[in-house]
Amino acid sequence: MSDVQRAPDLAAAAPFTRADVELLERRCLHQGFFRLEALQLRHRLFEGGWSGTMTREVHRRHDAVGVLLYDVERDAVVLVEQFRAGALEDPVSPWKLEVVAGLVEEGESPAEVARREAVEEAGARVGELIPLHTYYPSPGACDERVTLFCGLVDSEGLGGVHGLDEEHEDIRVHVLPFARAWELLQAGRLDNAMCLIALQWLAVERASLRARR
């Protein structure tokens, strides 16, 4: 028999669940548009027993939706450009090229958010909406989950500046050939998770989408 330890089956159910965490205290540190909490907790360990009590800060925010707008006929993607406070100290620019995105409000489904934000941010009407992934961007510190779609659109006439005044949005719309968008990704200009994941998906699925025409 081999002395090498058999690796766990990662396709099976997770070994631990929420029941394996003991939450001792939840304290609000800040409440604004987002909420910051301090949690005192302990959890079960892989080798048995429990961890010591620890404090973790968690950024609590709405779940988000991103949608890569793709024009199959023109082989073009629609990206939006806007100022991002979190990138204020970026060595190149705090204005970022991104896919259309927004937060899920109470009573909305992710698909509804994708279609609403496509209109608000890009003036685009989405036809077929293709689910890609749901993921945690930063689970070590934030409870946000992102649902990502590809939305098929007619990009003719799209462009200009969009956004809601009451949300201080100043959003410029770019319609780019896929090849140009891919060049920007390779050059490091598309440096946010939604954009990277969605364009990597499109690079794989683009031929099959275009074959459906």
mmCIF file of N, CA, C and O in Angstrom, residues 8-50:
data_model
loop_
_atom_site.group_PDB
_atom_site.id
_atom_site.type_symbol
_atom_site.label_atom_id
_atom_site.label_comp_id
_atom_site.label_asym_id
_atom_site.label_seq_id
_atom_site.Cartn_x
_atom_site.Cartn_y
_atom_site.Cartn_z
ATOM 1 N N PRO A 8 -8.396 14.253 -0.738
ATOM 2 C CA PRO A 8 -9.845 14.256 -0.569
ATOM 3 C C PRO A 8 -10.548 14.466 -1.902
ATOM 4 O O PRO A 8 -9.997 15.047 -2.836
ATOM 5 N N ASP A 9 -11.773 13.959 -1.989
ATOM 6 C CA ASP A 9 -12.576 14.129 -3.186
ATOM 7 C C ASP A 9 -13.222 15.513 -3.133
ATOM 8 O O ASP A 9 -14.207 15.726 -2.437
ATOM 9 N N LEU A 10 -12.648 16.455 -3.885
ATOM 10 C CA LEU A 10 -13.129 17.831 -3.821
ATOM 11 C C LEU A 10 -14.474 17.997 -4.511
ATOM 12 O O LEU A 10 -15.125 19.029 -4.357
ATOM 13 N N ALA A 11 -14.896 16.993 -5.291
ATOM 14 C CA ALA A 11 -16.205 17.071 -5.930
ATOM 15 C C ALA A 11 -17.319 16.675 -4.962
ATOM 16 O O ALA A 11 -18.488 16.936 -5.218
ATOM 17 N N ALA A 12 -16.947 16.047 -3.869
ATOM 18 C CA ALA A 12 -17.945 15.629 -2.879
ATOM 19 C C ALA A 12 -18.383 16.827 -2.054
ATOM 20 O O ALA A 12 -17.846 17.925 -2.171
ATOM 21 N N ALA A 13 -19.361 16.606 -1.195
ATOM 22 C CA ALA A 13 -19.853 17.687 -0.336
ATOM 23 C C ALA A 13 -18.730 18.199 0.561
ATOM 24 O O ALA A 13 -17.840 17.451 0.980
ATOM 25 N N ALA A 14 -18.752 19.513 0.848
ATOM 26 C CA ALA A 14 -17.744 20.105 1.721
ATOM 27 C C ALA A 14 -17.773 19.422 3.084
ATOM 28 O O ALA A 14 -18.849 19.100 3.604
ATOM 29 N N PRO A 15 -16.606 19.174 3.685
ATOM 30 C CA PRO A 15 -16.571 18.453 4.959
ATOM 31 C C PRO A 15 -17.175 19.249 6.111
ATOM 32 O O PRO A 15 -17.653 18.676 7.076
ATOM 33 N N PHE A 16 -17.122 20.565 6.014
ATOM 34 C CA PHE A 16 -17.657 21.417 7.070
ATOM 35 C C PHE A 16 -18.786 22.284 6.521
ATOM 36 O O PHE A 16 -18.831 22.591 5.331
ATOM 37 N N THR A 17 -19.695 22.691 7.394
ATOM 38 C CA THR A 17 -20.806 23.568 7.037
ATOM 39 C C THR A 17 -20.878 24.707 8.052
ATOM 40 O O THR A 17 -20.042 24.804 8.956
ATOM 41 N N ARG A 18 -21.896 25.540 7.918
ATOM 42 C CA ARG A 18 -22.090 26.638 8.870
ATOM 43 C C ARG A 18 -22.216 26.130 10.300
ATOM 44 O O ARG A 18 -21.840 26.821 11.265
ATOM 45 N N ALA A 19 -22.712 24.899 10.462
ATOM 46 C CA ALA A 19 -22.870 24.327 11.799
ATOM 47 C C ALA A 19 -21.530 24.071 12.483
ATOM 48 O O ALA A 19 -21.491 23.861 13.704
ATOM 49 N N ASP A 20 -20.438 24.105 11.725
ATOM 50 C CA ASP A 20 -19.113 23.864 12.288
ATOM 51 C C ASP A 20 -18.390 25.152 12.665
ATOM 52 O O ASP A 20 -17.188 25.158 12.913
ATOM 53 N N VAL A 21 -19.143 26.256 12.703
ATOM 54 C CA VAL A 21 -18.615 27.547 13.158
ATOM 55 C C VAL A 21 -19.465 28.027 14.327
ATOM 56 O O VAL A 21 -20.693 28.015 14.252
ATOM 57 N N GLU A 22 -18.829 28.428 15.410
ATOM 58 C CA GLU A 22 -19.533 28.997 16.558
ATOM 59 C C GLU A 22 -19.304 30.504 16.569
ATOM 60 O O GLU A 22 -18.179 30.970 16.779
ATOM 61 N N LEU A 23 -20.365 31.263 16.302
ATOM 62 C CA LEU A 23 -20.283 32.711 16.308
ATOM 63 C C LEU A 23 -20.563 33.208 17.724
ATOM 64 O O LEU A 23 -21.668 33.059 18.236
ATOM 65 N N LEU A 24 -19.563 33.803 18.339
ATOM 66 C CA LEU A 24 -19.673 34.234 19.739
ATOM 67 C C LEU A 24 -20.175 35.665 19.869
ATOM 68 O O LEU A 24 -20.876 35.994 20.830
ATOM 69 N N GLU A 25 -19.801 36.514 18.927
ATOM 70 C CA GLU A 25 -20.224 37.918 18.994
ATOM 71 C C GLU A 25 -20.179 38.531 17.605
ATOM 72 O O GLU A 25 -19.286 38.245 16.814
ATOM 73 N N ARG A 26 -21.172 39.380 17.306
ATOM 74 C CA ARG A 26 -21.189 40.159 16.069
ATOM 75 C C ARG A 26 -21.360 41.626 16.456
ATOM 76 O O ARG A 26 -22.335 41.995 17.109
ATOM 77 N N ARG A 27 -20.406 42.483 16.056
ATOM 78 C CA ARG A 27 -20.435 43.883 16.469
ATOM 79 C C ARG A 27 -20.265 44.775 15.255
ATOM 80 O O ARG A 27 -19.374 44.563 14.429
ATOM 81 N N CYS A 28 -21.134 45.787 15.135
ATOM 82 C CA CYS A 28 -21.061 46.725 14.021
ATOM 83 C C CYS A 28 -19.982 47.763 14.300
ATOM 84 O O CYS A 28 -20.014 48.454 15.317
ATOM 85 N N LEU A 29 -19.019 47.895 13.373
ATOM 86 C CA LEU A 29 -17.967 48.902 13.483
ATOM 87 C C LEU A 29 -18.312 50.161 12.693
ATOM 88 O O LEU A 29 -17.908 51.258 13.063
ATOM 89 N N HIS A 30 -19.044 49.979 11.605
ATOM 90 C CA HIS A 30 -19.430 51.117 10.767
ATOM 91 C C HIS A 30 -20.654 50.742 9.958
ATOM 92 O O HIS A 30 -20.755 49.626 9.431
ATOM 93 N N GLN A 31 -21.599 51.681 9.836
ATOM 94 C CA GLN A 31 -22.769 51.487 8.991
ATOM 95 C C GLN A 31 -22.910 52.688 8.073
ATOM 96 O O GLN A 31 -23.197 53.803 8.514
ATOM 97 N N GLY A 32 -22.647 52.489 6.808
ATOM 98 C CA GLY A 32 -22.841 53.507 5.789
ATOM 99 C C GLY A 32 -23.554 52.862 4.627
ATOM 100 O O GLY A 32 -24.503 52.090 4.825
ATOM 101 N N PHE A 33 -23.120 53.171 3.403
ATOM 102 C CA PHE A 33 -23.682 52.466 2.250
ATOM 103 C C PHE A 33 -23.383 50.974 2.369
ATOM 104 O O PHE A 33 -24.184 50.126 1.998
ATOM 105 N N PHE A 34 -22.215 50.649 2.907
ATOM 106 C CA PHE A 34 -21.852 49.279 3.255
ATOM 107 C C PHE A 34 -21.696 49.191 4.773
ATOM 108 O O PHE A 34 -21.670 50.203 5.467
ATOM 109 N N ARG A 35 -21.558 47.985 5.290
ATOM 110 C CA ARG A 35 -21.469 47.753 6.724
ATOM 111 C C ARG A 35 -20.184 46.986 7.022
ATOM 112 O O ARG A 35 -19.823 46.056 6.289
ATOM 113 N N LEU A 36 -19.518 47.385 8.085
ATOM 114 C CA LEU A 36 -18.326 46.677 8.536
ATOM 115 C C LEU A 36 -18.604 46.099 9.909
ATOM 116 O O LEU A 36 -19.020 46.826 10.825
ATOM 117 N N GLU A 37 -18.395 44.789 10.067
ATOM 118 C CA GLU A 37 -18.664 44.106 11.329
ATOM 119 C C GLU A 37 -17.396 43.432 11.846
ATOM 120 O O GLU A 37 -16.532 43.013 11.068
ATOM 121 N N ALA A 38 -17.303 43.329 13.168
ATOM 122 C CA ALA A 38 -16.263 42.533 13.824
ATOM 123 C C ALA A 38 -16.935 41.274 14.380
ATOM 124 O O ALA A 38 -17.904 41.366 15.133
ATOM 125 N N LEU A 39 -16.438 40.122 13.979
ATOM 126 C CA LEU A 39 -16.984 38.849 14.441
ATOM 127 C C LEU A 39 -15.981 38.177 15.367
ATOM 128 O O LEU A 39 -14.786 38.110 15.061
ATOM 129 N N GLN A 40 -16.484 37.671 16.492
ATOM 130 C CA GLN A 40 -15.681 36.776 17.324
ATOM 131 C C GLN A 40 -16.231 35.373 17.107
ATOM 132 O O GLN A 40 -17.439 35.131 17.278
ATOM 133 N N LEU A 41 -15.342 34.439 16.747
ATOM 134 C CA LEU A 41 -15.811 33.107 16.396
ATOM 135 C C LEU A 41 -14.710 32.073 16.599
ATOM 136 O O LEU A 41 -13.549 32.402 16.826
ATOM 137 N N ARG A 42 -15.116 30.826 16.517
ATOM 138 C CA ARG A 42 -14.171 29.718 16.435
ATOM 139 C C ARG A 42 -14.776 28.665 15.518
ATOM 140 O O ARG A 42 -15.995 28.660 15.272
ATOM 141 N N HIS A 43 -13.920 27.768 14.984
ATOM 142 C CA HIS A 43 -14.427 26.777 14.030
ATOM 143 C C HIS A 43 -13.696 25.452 14.194
ATOM 144 O O HIS A 43 -12.602 25.391 14.780
ATOM 145 N N ARG A 44 -14.304 24.415 13.678
ATOM 146 C CA ARG A 44 -13.681 23.083 13.735
ATOM 147 C C ARG A 44 -12.432 23.051 12.856
ATOM 148 O O ARG A 44 -12.316 23.785 11.875
ATOM 149 N N LEU A 45 -11.493 22.177 13.214
ATOM 150 C CA LEU A 45 -10.224 22.049 12.516
ATOM 151 C C LEU A 45 -10.191 20.762 11.701
ATOM 152 O O LEU A 45 -10.837 19.765 12.062
ATOM 153 N N PHE A 46 -9.423 20.761 10.630
ATOM 154 C CA PHE A 46 -9.329 19.583 9.763
ATOM 155 C C PHE A 46 -8.823 18.358 10.516
ATOM 156 O O PHE A 46 -9.237 17.232 10.237
ATOM 157 N N GLU A 47 -7.933 18.545 11.480
ATOM 158 C CA GLU A 47 -7.359 17.410 12.194
ATOM 159 C C GLU A 47 -8.087 17.126 13.509
ATOM 160 O O GLU A 47 -7.603 16.366 14.346
ATOM 161 N N GLY A 48 -9.256 17.739 13.678
ATOM 162 C CA GLY A 48 -10.054 17.487 14.872
ATOM 163 C C GLY A 48 -9.968 18.626 15.876
ATOM 164 O O GLY A 48 -9.003 19.375 15.920
ATOM 165 N N GLY A 49 -11.012 18.737 16.703
ATOM 166 C CA GLY A 49 -11.041 19.784 17.716
ATOM 167 C C GLY A 49 -11.493 21.113 17.150
ATOM 168 O O GLY A 49 -12.013 21.197 16.038
ATOM 169 N N TRP A 50 -11.256 22.154 17.970
ATOM 170 C CA TRP A 50 -11.712 23.495 17.618
ATOM 171 C C TRP A 50 -10.553 24.473 17.612
ATOM 172 O O TRP A 50 -9.569 24.303 18.339
#
